[in-house]
């Protein structure tokens, strides 16, 4: 529910921002004016990225609203159905099944081929085979279709009778709700276009992160210019921006790095994903408030650079452990992850250097300045020399 409300506000912010800026955007859409100061350059970059990525982020906002309030939507639809159930529930069978009568794997492959067109079976998960309600969940993949998510669609059926109990794809021409609901999942999670679609979603997601981060920086600087001194609300919002934005990115990169070492040491990775993320995030979040926005931004960016750098270095380390056979099965998509991590290591390091330079030699009254350890602004050239 909280995310649903946030998505509604995000949608309103996107649309209202475009409406207010539309007259000026038509005149200076692709203008990136560096010669008019850092604030103007950031504003031009913010506006350009906002317009380019607007359709994508509207899709994300709308689909989040659907996910958040789908129970309320179903509750509203159920009023029209009266006492009839909105979804048919599978009936519990009185027959006792035995695993001895389980069909062969080829039988399931043929059945899926009959039920679908162009889908390939990725995996099967059996449960309750000796109970009165046995089930098999079959994950299927077809990159030419809009799948429920990037991992594929699924079919749940009785493994003995092949009766379909639930599916993310329509089983007949009269089923209009299944493709409609699945389309929201597909649009949100990028379940179409294969690896190319996933990378495009990754890029558009980064643009959205930059849009949010740059928007906060511009808003804080605008408020700062209205006061002779920094106010407590401004300092609070600056620390909150750094803690949430940079803290979440550091947590993600650290979790990706830790997953490699957990895998190498034979530990169950999924058991520690969330723990690793939230521990790193809350440490970074607390550090941002304890040290202030300027200092924490510099150090968190350095840590992000190191975490990204160690991702490909860890993979290269496995070259010295040939018994693992990791490099024999490396795919292009996997190697691309290492290359992107290496590139972002350089980007974060460059951003840390620029942030440090701004903190020491930028405007004294800025919320991003390290005022307690800085030479006077007039001595800038001397300090640089």
Tab-separated table of C-alpha atoms in Angstrom:
chain	number	residue	atom	x	y	z
A	1	UNK	CA	0.000	0.000	0.000
A	2	UNK	CA	2.861	2.378	0.822
A	3	UNK	CA	4.514	1.712	-2.533
A	4	UNK	CA	1.171	2.206	-4.247
A	5	UNK	CA	0.759	5.658	-2.713
A	6	UNK	CA	4.381	6.485	-3.596
A	7	UNK	CA	3.755	5.383	-7.193
A	8	UNK	CA	0.716	7.662	-7.447
A	9	UNK	CA	2.774	10.620	-6.159
A	10	UNK	CA	5.611	9.681	-8.531
A	11	UNK	CA	3.200	9.665	-11.469
A	12	UNK	CA	1.838	13.081	-10.476
A	13	UNK	CA	5.368	14.462	-10.137
A	14	UNK	CA	6.317	13.211	-13.597
A	15	UNK	CA	3.229	14.573	-15.326
A	16	UNK	CA	3.170	17.907	-13.471
A	17	UNK	CA	6.892	18.429	-14.122
A	18	UNK	CA	6.374	17.957	-17.844
A	19	UNK	CA	3.337	20.250	-17.904
A	20	UNK	CA	5.135	23.084	-16.062
A	21	UNK	CA	8.314	22.800	-18.122
A	22	UNK	CA	6.728	22.130	-21.513
A	23	UNK	CA	6.931	25.756	-22.797
A	24	UNK	CA	10.687	25.977	-22.063
A	25	UNK	CA	11.453	22.378	-23.073
A	26	UNK	CA	10.253	22.988	-26.619
A	27	UNK	CA	12.881	25.721	-26.997
A	28	UNK	CA	15.837	24.083	-25.247
A	29	UNK	CA	15.178	20.351	-25.324
A	30	UNK	CA	18.691	19.139	-26.232
A	31	UNK	CA	20.536	22.118	-24.727
A	32	UNK	CA	23.213	21.277	-22.153
A	33	UNK	CA	24.570	24.694	-21.178
A	34	UNK	CA	27.862	24.201	-19.322
A	35	UNK	CA	28.880	27.837	-19.711
A	36	UNK	CA	26.008	29.041	-17.502
A	37	UNK	CA	27.086	27.308	-14.340
A	38	UNK	CA	26.796	23.875	-12.727
A	39	UNK	CA	23.180	24.368	-11.642
A	40	UNK	CA	22.034	25.142	-15.186
A	41	UNK	CA	23.909	22.108	-16.548
A	42	UNK	CA	22.310	19.835	-13.930
A	43	UNK	CA	18.886	21.300	-14.667
A	44	UNK	CA	19.299	20.801	-18.436
A	45	UNK	CA	20.453	17.209	-17.860
A	46	UNK	CA	17.556	16.562	-15.492
A	47	UNK	CA	14.989	17.917	-17.976
A	48	UNK	CA	16.459	16.036	-20.952
A	49	UNK	CA	16.542	12.679	-19.184
A	50	UNK	CA	13.088	13.279	-17.713
A	51	UNK	CA	11.487	13.771	-21.125
A	52	UNK	CA	13.366	10.915	-22.817
A	53	UNK	CA	12.514	8.358	-20.127
A	54	UNK	CA	8.997	9.658	-19.381
A	55	UNK	CA	7.046	6.819	-21.119
A	56	UNK	CA	9.078	4.159	-19.312
A	57	UNK	CA	8.560	5.662	-15.875
A	58	UNK	CA	4.854	6.226	-16.456
A	59	UNK	CA	4.594	2.500	-17.250
A	60	UNK	CA	6.493	1.617	-14.063
A	61	UNK	CA	4.333	3.926	-11.932
A	62	UNK	CA	1.032	2.621	-13.338
A	63	UNK	CA	2.013	-1.046	-12.992
A	64	UNK	CA	3.079	-0.498	-9.368
A	65	UNK	CA	-0.352	0.992	-8.665
A	66	UNK	CA	-1.945	-2.136	-10.171
A	67	UNK	CA	0.220	-4.426	-8.020
A	68	UNK	CA	-0.347	-2.437	-4.839
A	69	UNK	CA	-4.133	-2.191	-5.099
A	70	UNK	CA	-4.983	-5.360	-7.026
A	71	UNK	CA	-6.717	-6.835	-3.957
A	72	UNK	CA	-8.917	-3.751	-3.771
A	73	UNK	CA	-9.611	-4.026	-7.511
A	74	UNK	CA	-10.582	-7.676	-7.163
A	75	UNK	CA	-12.753	-6.788	-4.198
A	76	UNK	CA	-14.588	-4.235	-6.332
A	77	UNK	CA	-15.043	-6.732	-9.158
A	78	UNK	CA	-16.390	-9.344	-6.765
A	79	UNK	CA	-19.355	-7.077	-6.010
A	80	UNK	CA	-20.613	-7.622	-9.536
A	81	UNK	CA	-20.133	-11.383	-9.283
A	82	UNK	CA	-22.277	-11.681	-6.193
A	83	UNK	CA	-21.889	-15.059	-4.504
A	84	UNK	CA	-20.044	-16.543	-7.471
A	85	UNK	CA	-16.267	-16.814	-6.966
A	86	UNK	CA	-14.192	-14.420	-9.051
A	87	UNK	CA	-11.636	-17.174	-9.680
A	88	UNK	CA	-12.416	-20.858	-9.900
A	89	UNK	CA	-10.614	-22.788	-7.184
A	90	UNK	CA	-9.317	-26.297	-8.009
A	91	UNK	CA	-11.338	-28.999	-6.305
A	92	UNK	CA	-9.567	-31.284	-3.876
A	93	UNK	CA	-9.565	-34.805	-5.263
A	94	UNK	CA	-10.560	-37.858	-3.205
A	95	UNK	CA	-8.293	-40.078	-5.307
A	96	UNK	CA	-5.033	-41.259	-3.743
A	97	UNK	CA	-2.121	-40.730	-6.113
A	98	UNK	CA	1.140	-42.641	-6.100
A	99	UNK	CA	4.492	-41.583	-7.464
A	100	UNK	CA	4.744	-45.011	-9.106
A	101	UNK	CA	2.182	-43.846	-11.694
A	102	UNK	CA	4.028	-40.614	-12.519
A	103	UNK	CA	4.390	-40.142	-16.323
A	104	UNK	CA	7.778	-39.742	-17.972
A	105	UNK	CA	9.409	-36.347	-18.532
A	106	UNK	CA	8.830	-36.602	-22.289
A	107	UNK	CA	5.096	-36.833	-21.621
A	108	UNK	CA	5.144	-33.440	-19.909
A	109	UNK	CA	7.200	-31.928	-22.717
A	110	UNK	CA	4.680	-33.151	-25.289
A	111	UNK	CA	1.765	-31.859	-23.195
A	112	UNK	CA	3.315	-28.398	-22.890
A	113	UNK	CA	3.933	-28.395	-26.638
A	114	UNK	CA	0.227	-29.119	-27.182
A	115	UNK	CA	-0.917	-26.385	-24.791
A	116	UNK	CA	1.473	-23.668	-25.972
A	117	UNK	CA	2.924	-22.333	-29.193
A	118	UNK	CA	6.632	-21.551	-29.372
A	119	UNK	CA	7.366	-22.034	-25.666
A	120	UNK	CA	10.243	-24.146	-24.334
A	121	UNK	CA	10.285	-25.840	-20.945
A	122	UNK	CA	12.923	-24.403	-18.618
A	123	UNK	CA	12.203	-26.299	-15.408
A	124	UNK	CA	9.648	-28.426	-13.546
A	125	UNK	CA	8.917	-28.364	-9.829
A	126	UNK	CA	6.878	-31.273	-8.392
A	127	UNK	CA	5.086	-31.214	-5.039
A	128	UNK	CA	2.690	-33.416	-3.089
A	129	UNK	CA	3.067	-36.368	-5.438
A	130	UNK	CA	1.719	-38.875	-2.881
A	131	UNK	CA	-1.026	-36.554	-1.584
A	132	UNK	CA	-4.590	-35.836	-2.661
A	133	UNK	CA	-3.529	-32.564	-4.287
A	134	UNK	CA	-0.373	-33.170	-6.336
A	135	UNK	CA	1.046	-30.388	-8.485
A	136	UNK	CA	3.783	-29.634	-10.980
A	137	UNK	CA	4.884	-26.083	-11.758
A	138	UNK	CA	6.389	-25.810	-15.231
A	139	UNK	CA	8.410	-22.722	-16.166
A	140	UNK	CA	8.235	-21.980	-19.893
A	141	UNK	CA	10.101	-19.446	-22.009
A	142	UNK	CA	9.375	-17.687	-25.309
A	143	UNK	CA	11.351	-14.490	-25.942
A	144	UNK	CA	9.046	-13.624	-28.841
A	145	UNK	CA	6.118	-13.107	-26.465
A	146	UNK	CA	5.391	-10.746	-23.564
A	147	UNK	CA	6.142	-13.103	-20.691
A	148	UNK	CA	5.032	-12.546	-17.111
A	149	UNK	CA	8.622	-11.690	-16.174
A	150	UNK	CA	12.127	-12.113	-17.561
A	151	UNK	CA	12.362	-15.611	-16.007
A	152	UNK	CA	9.434	-16.824	-18.148
A	153	UNK	CA	5.792	-17.851	-17.846
A	154	UNK	CA	4.452	-20.808	-15.874
A	155	UNK	CA	1.804	-23.505	-15.933
A	156	UNK	CA	0.551	-25.390	-12.870
A	157	UNK	CA	-1.171	-28.693	-13.510
A	158	UNK	CA	-2.025	-32.025	-11.947
A	159	UNK	CA	1.020	-34.200	-12.771
A	160	UNK	CA	-1.149	-37.319	-13.207
A	161	UNK	CA	-4.226	-36.034	-15.055
A	162	UNK	CA	-2.604	-32.992	-16.759
A	163	UNK	CA	-5.503	-30.793	-15.623
A	164	UNK	CA	-4.305	-27.167	-15.682
A	165	UNK	CA	-5.046	-25.451	-12.355
A	166	UNK	CA	-3.361	-22.111	-13.055
A	167	UNK	CA	-1.420	-20.532	-15.881
A	168	UNK	CA	0.144	-17.167	-16.701
A	169	UNK	CA	-0.772	-17.646	-20.377
A	170	UNK	CA	-4.306	-18.128	-21.772
A	171	UNK	CA	-5.383	-21.722	-22.249
A	172	UNK	CA	-8.266	-20.833	-24.575
A	173	UNK	CA	-9.432	-17.992	-26.813
A	174	UNK	CA	-12.169	-16.964	-24.358
A	175	UNK	CA	-9.664	-16.137	-21.608
A	176	UNK	CA	-9.150	-12.363	-21.788
A	177	UNK	CA	-8.156	-11.661	-18.179
A	178	UNK	CA	-4.961	-13.752	-18.088
A	179	UNK	CA	-3.133	-11.924	-20.924
A	180	UNK	CA	-4.365	-8.563	-19.588
A	181	UNK	CA	-2.996	-9.204	-16.087
A	182	UNK	CA	0.214	-10.772	-17.406
A	183	UNK	CA	0.849	-7.727	-19.582
A	184	UNK	CA	1.156	-5.543	-16.450
A	185	UNK	CA	3.754	-7.925	-15.018
A	186	UNK	CA	5.582	-8.075	-18.346
A	187	UNK	CA	5.726	-4.289	-18.706
A	188	UNK	CA	6.955	-3.842	-15.146
A	189	UNK	CA	9.605	-6.587	-15.050
A	190	UNK	CA	10.742	-6.398	-18.677
A	191	UNK	CA	9.481	-9.846	-19.636
A	192	UNK	CA	9.938	-9.298	-23.360
A	193	UNK	CA	12.733	-8.651	-25.825
A	194	UNK	CA	15.158	-11.148	-24.258
A	195	UNK	CA	18.535	-9.878	-23.017
A	196	UNK	CA	18.245	-6.724	-25.115
A	197	UNK	CA	15.003	-5.836	-23.362
A	198	UNK	CA	16.592	-6.433	-19.954
A	199	UNK	CA	19.553	-4.174	-20.711
A	200	UNK	CA	17.231	-1.451	-21.972
A	201	UNK	CA	15.249	-1.695	-18.735
A	202	UNK	CA	18.529	-1.498	-16.805
A	203	UNK	CA	19.513	1.688	-18.644
A	204	UNK	CA	16.080	3.258	-18.250
A	205	UNK	CA	16.098	2.348	-14.559
A	206	UNK	CA	19.442	4.130	-14.156
A	207	UNK	CA	18.009	7.183	-15.883
A	208	UNK	CA	15.152	7.127	-13.392
A	209	UNK	CA	17.599	6.953	-10.487
A	210	UNK	CA	19.520	9.915	-11.924
A	211	UNK	CA	16.236	11.786	-12.402
A	212	UNK	CA	15.328	11.363	-8.742
A	213	UNK	CA	18.844	12.136	-7.450
A	214	UNK	CA	19.411	15.203	-9.633
A	215	UNK	CA	15.924	16.493	-8.858
A	216	UNK	CA	16.658	16.356	-5.132
A	217	UNK	CA	20.012	18.110	-5.565
A	218	UNK	CA	18.454	20.901	-7.620
A	219	UNK	CA	15.613	21.342	-5.141
A	220	UNK	CA	18.011	21.532	-2.180
A	221	UNK	CA	20.274	24.036	-3.942
A	222	UNK	CA	17.284	26.177	-4.856
A	223	UNK	CA	16.122	26.272	-1.257
A	224	UNK	CA	19.669	26.940	-0.056
A	225	UNK	CA	19.966	30.049	-2.236
A	226	UNK	CA	16.969	31.569	-0.472
A	227	UNK	CA	18.688	31.545	2.926
A	228	UNK	CA	21.888	33.189	4.071
A	229	UNK	CA	22.680	30.139	6.213
A	230	UNK	CA	21.934	26.455	5.927
A	231	UNK	CA	18.768	25.425	7.727
A	232	UNK	CA	18.299	22.207	9.673
A	233	UNK	CA	15.582	20.933	7.296
A	234	UNK	CA	17.969	21.434	4.364
A	235	UNK	CA	20.766	19.533	6.072
A	236	UNK	CA	18.328	16.793	7.042
A	237	UNK	CA	17.030	16.433	3.470
A	238	UNK	CA	20.584	16.420	2.082
A	239	UNK	CA	21.633	13.599	4.422
A	240	UNK	CA	18.418	11.750	3.651
A	241	UNK	CA	19.051	12.061	-0.098
A	242	UNK	CA	22.627	10.765	0.190
A	243	UNK	CA	21.709	8.028	2.658
A	244	UNK	CA	18.819	6.640	0.610
A	245	UNK	CA	20.201	7.096	-2.926
A	246	UNK	CA	23.873	6.240	-2.488
A	247	UNK	CA	23.147	3.826	0.356
A	248	UNK	CA	20.817	1.732	-1.803
A	249	UNK	CA	23.298	1.634	-4.710
A	250	UNK	CA	26.128	0.623	-2.369
A	251	UNK	CA	23.895	-2.080	-0.886
A	252	UNK	CA	23.057	-3.469	-4.331
A	253	UNK	CA	26.674	-3.562	-5.513
A	254	UNK	CA	27.845	-5.099	-2.230
A	255	UNK	CA	25.130	-7.741	-2.437
A	256	UNK	CA	26.189	-8.633	-5.990
A	257	UNK	CA	29.785	-8.936	-4.817
A	258	UNK	CA	28.887	-10.983	-1.737
A	259	UNK	CA	26.792	-13.373	-3.830
A	260	UNK	CA	29.925	-14.363	-5.760
A	261	UNK	CA	31.889	-15.130	-2.597
A	262	UNK	CA	28.948	-16.942	-1.021
A	263	UNK	CA	28.733	-19.098	-4.142
A	264	UNK	CA	32.480	-19.773	-4.129
A	265	UNK	CA	32.363	-20.845	-0.484
A	266	UNK	CA	29.334	-23.085	-1.026
A	267	UNK	CA	26.925	-21.056	1.129
A	268	UNK	CA	23.225	-20.841	0.289
A	269	UNK	CA	23.203	-17.428	-1.412
A	270	UNK	CA	19.464	-16.740	-1.161
A	271	UNK	CA	19.548	-17.005	2.633
A	272	UNK	CA	21.868	-13.977	2.898
A	273	UNK	CA	20.738	-11.690	0.063
A	274	UNK	CA	18.286	-9.586	2.046
A	275	UNK	CA	20.442	-9.608	5.174
A	276	UNK	CA	23.472	-8.316	3.258
A	277	UNK	CA	21.458	-5.630	1.477
A	278	UNK	CA	19.742	-4.188	4.538
A	279	UNK	CA	22.829	-4.307	6.779
A	280	UNK	CA	24.866	-2.321	4.232
A	281	UNK	CA	21.982	0.036	3.467
A	282	UNK	CA	21.273	0.987	7.093
A	283	UNK	CA	24.984	1.396	7.870
A	284	UNK	CA	25.342	3.771	4.903
A	285	UNK	CA	22.090	5.510	5.855
A	286	UNK	CA	23.267	6.066	9.440
A	287	UNK	CA	26.694	7.192	8.257
A	288	UNK	CA	25.105	9.869	6.035
A	289	UNK	CA	23.410	11.454	9.048
A	290	UNK	CA	26.408	11.019	11.346
A	291	UNK	CA	28.966	12.575	8.961
A	292	UNK	CA	26.816	14.952	6.940
A	293	UNK	CA	25.881	14.950	3.271
A	294	UNK	CA	29.171	16.240	1.828
A	295	UNK	CA	31.594	13.894	3.588
A	296	UNK	CA	29.366	10.817	3.361
A	297	UNK	CA	28.749	11.374	-0.363
A	298	UNK	CA	32.494	11.300	-1.059
A	299	UNK	CA	33.223	8.168	0.958
A	300	UNK	CA	30.121	6.257	-0.166
A	301	UNK	CA	31.038	6.904	-3.808
A	302	UNK	CA	34.538	5.570	-3.152
A	303	UNK	CA	33.057	2.449	-1.554
A	304	UNK	CA	30.677	1.994	-4.496
A	305	UNK	CA	33.652	2.198	-6.858
A	306	UNK	CA	35.537	-0.454	-4.884
A	307	UNK	CA	32.520	-2.788	-4.696
A	308	UNK	CA	31.993	-2.562	-8.480
A	309	UNK	CA	35.700	-3.121	-9.115
A	310	UNK	CA	35.831	-6.256	-6.967
A	311	UNK	CA	32.960	-7.853	-8.920
A	312	UNK	CA	35.047	-8.498	-12.101
A	313	UNK	CA	38.207	-9.047	-10.006
A	314	UNK	CA	36.457	-11.868	-8.154
A	315	UNK	CA	35.493	-13.450	-11.462
A	316	UNK	CA	39.066	-13.145	-12.731
A	317	UNK	CA	40.224	-14.811	-9.530
A	318	UNK	CA	38.346	-17.965	-10.525
A	319	UNK	CA	40.793	-18.343	-13.435
A	320	UNK	CA	43.207	-19.649	-10.807
A	321	UNK	CA	40.637	-22.227	-9.695
A	322	UNK	CA	40.116	-24.217	-12.942
A	323	UNK	CA	38.489	-27.086	-11.069
A	324	UNK	CA	35.327	-24.961	-10.689
A	325	UNK	CA	34.869	-24.828	-14.460
A	326	UNK	CA	33.211	-21.409	-14.304
A	327	UNK	CA	34.922	-20.023	-17.390
A	328	UNK	CA	33.928	-23.013	-19.500
A	329	UNK	CA	30.263	-22.005	-19.297
A	330	UNK	CA	30.527	-18.205	-19.262
A	331	UNK	CA	27.865	-16.627	-21.439
A	332	UNK	CA	27.960	-13.270	-23.200
A	333	UNK	CA	25.258	-11.847	-20.927
A	334	UNK	CA	27.221	-12.853	-17.822
A	335	UNK	CA	30.471	-11.337	-19.110
A	336	UNK	CA	28.567	-8.136	-19.906
A	337	UNK	CA	27.645	-7.849	-16.224
A	338	UNK	CA	31.351	-7.915	-15.329
A	339	UNK	CA	32.163	-5.264	-17.946
A	340	UNK	CA	29.338	-2.986	-16.818
A	341	UNK	CA	30.478	-3.325	-13.194
A	342	UNK	CA	34.015	-2.364	-14.243
A	343	UNK	CA	32.751	0.680	-16.166
A	344	UNK	CA	30.655	1.834	-13.222
A	345	UNK	CA	33.643	1.448	-10.950
A	346	UNK	CA	35.326	4.169	-13.014
A	347	UNK	CA	32.155	6.285	-13.117
A	348	UNK	CA	31.718	6.179	-9.337
A	349	UNK	CA	35.414	6.975	-8.782
A	350	UNK	CA	35.168	9.973	-11.104
A	351	UNK	CA	31.991	11.114	-9.336
A	352	UNK	CA	33.750	10.803	-5.963
A	353	UNK	CA	36.646	12.957	-7.187
A	354	UNK	CA	34.273	15.613	-8.552
A	355	UNK	CA	32.237	15.562	-5.351
A	356	UNK	CA	35.408	15.937	-3.271
A	357	UNK	CA	36.561	18.855	-5.415
A	358	UNK	CA	33.182	20.535	-4.998
A	359	UNK	CA	33.315	19.988	-1.217
A	360	UNK	CA	36.741	21.620	-0.868
A	361	UNK	CA	36.722	24.280	-3.573
A	362	UNK	CA	33.058	24.890	-4.322
A	363	UNK	CA	30.788	27.595	-2.995
A	364	UNK	CA	31.256	28.066	0.754
A	365	UNK	CA	27.613	28.338	1.663
A	366	UNK	CA	26.672	25.213	-0.292
A	367	UNK	CA	25.175	22.306	1.558
A	368	UNK	CA	27.813	20.118	-0.157
A	369	UNK	CA	30.794	22.070	1.226
A	370	UNK	CA	33.116	20.812	3.969
A	371	UNK	CA	33.144	24.205	5.652
A	372	UNK	CA	35.080	23.152	8.744
A	373	UNK	CA	38.271	22.114	6.912
A	374	UNK	CA	38.319	24.378	3.867
A	375	UNK	CA	40.545	27.207	2.838
A	376	UNK	CA	38.746	30.487	2.054
A	377	UNK	CA	37.126	30.496	-1.359
A	378	UNK	CA	39.306	33.441	-2.451
A	379	UNK	CA	42.444	31.247	-2.009
A	380	UNK	CA	41.119	28.657	-4.455
A	381	UNK	CA	43.931	29.063	-7.013
A	382	UNK	CA	46.619	28.966	-4.330
A	383	UNK	CA	45.189	25.809	-2.796
A	384	UNK	CA	44.940	24.118	-6.192
A	385	UNK	CA	48.594	24.945	-6.917
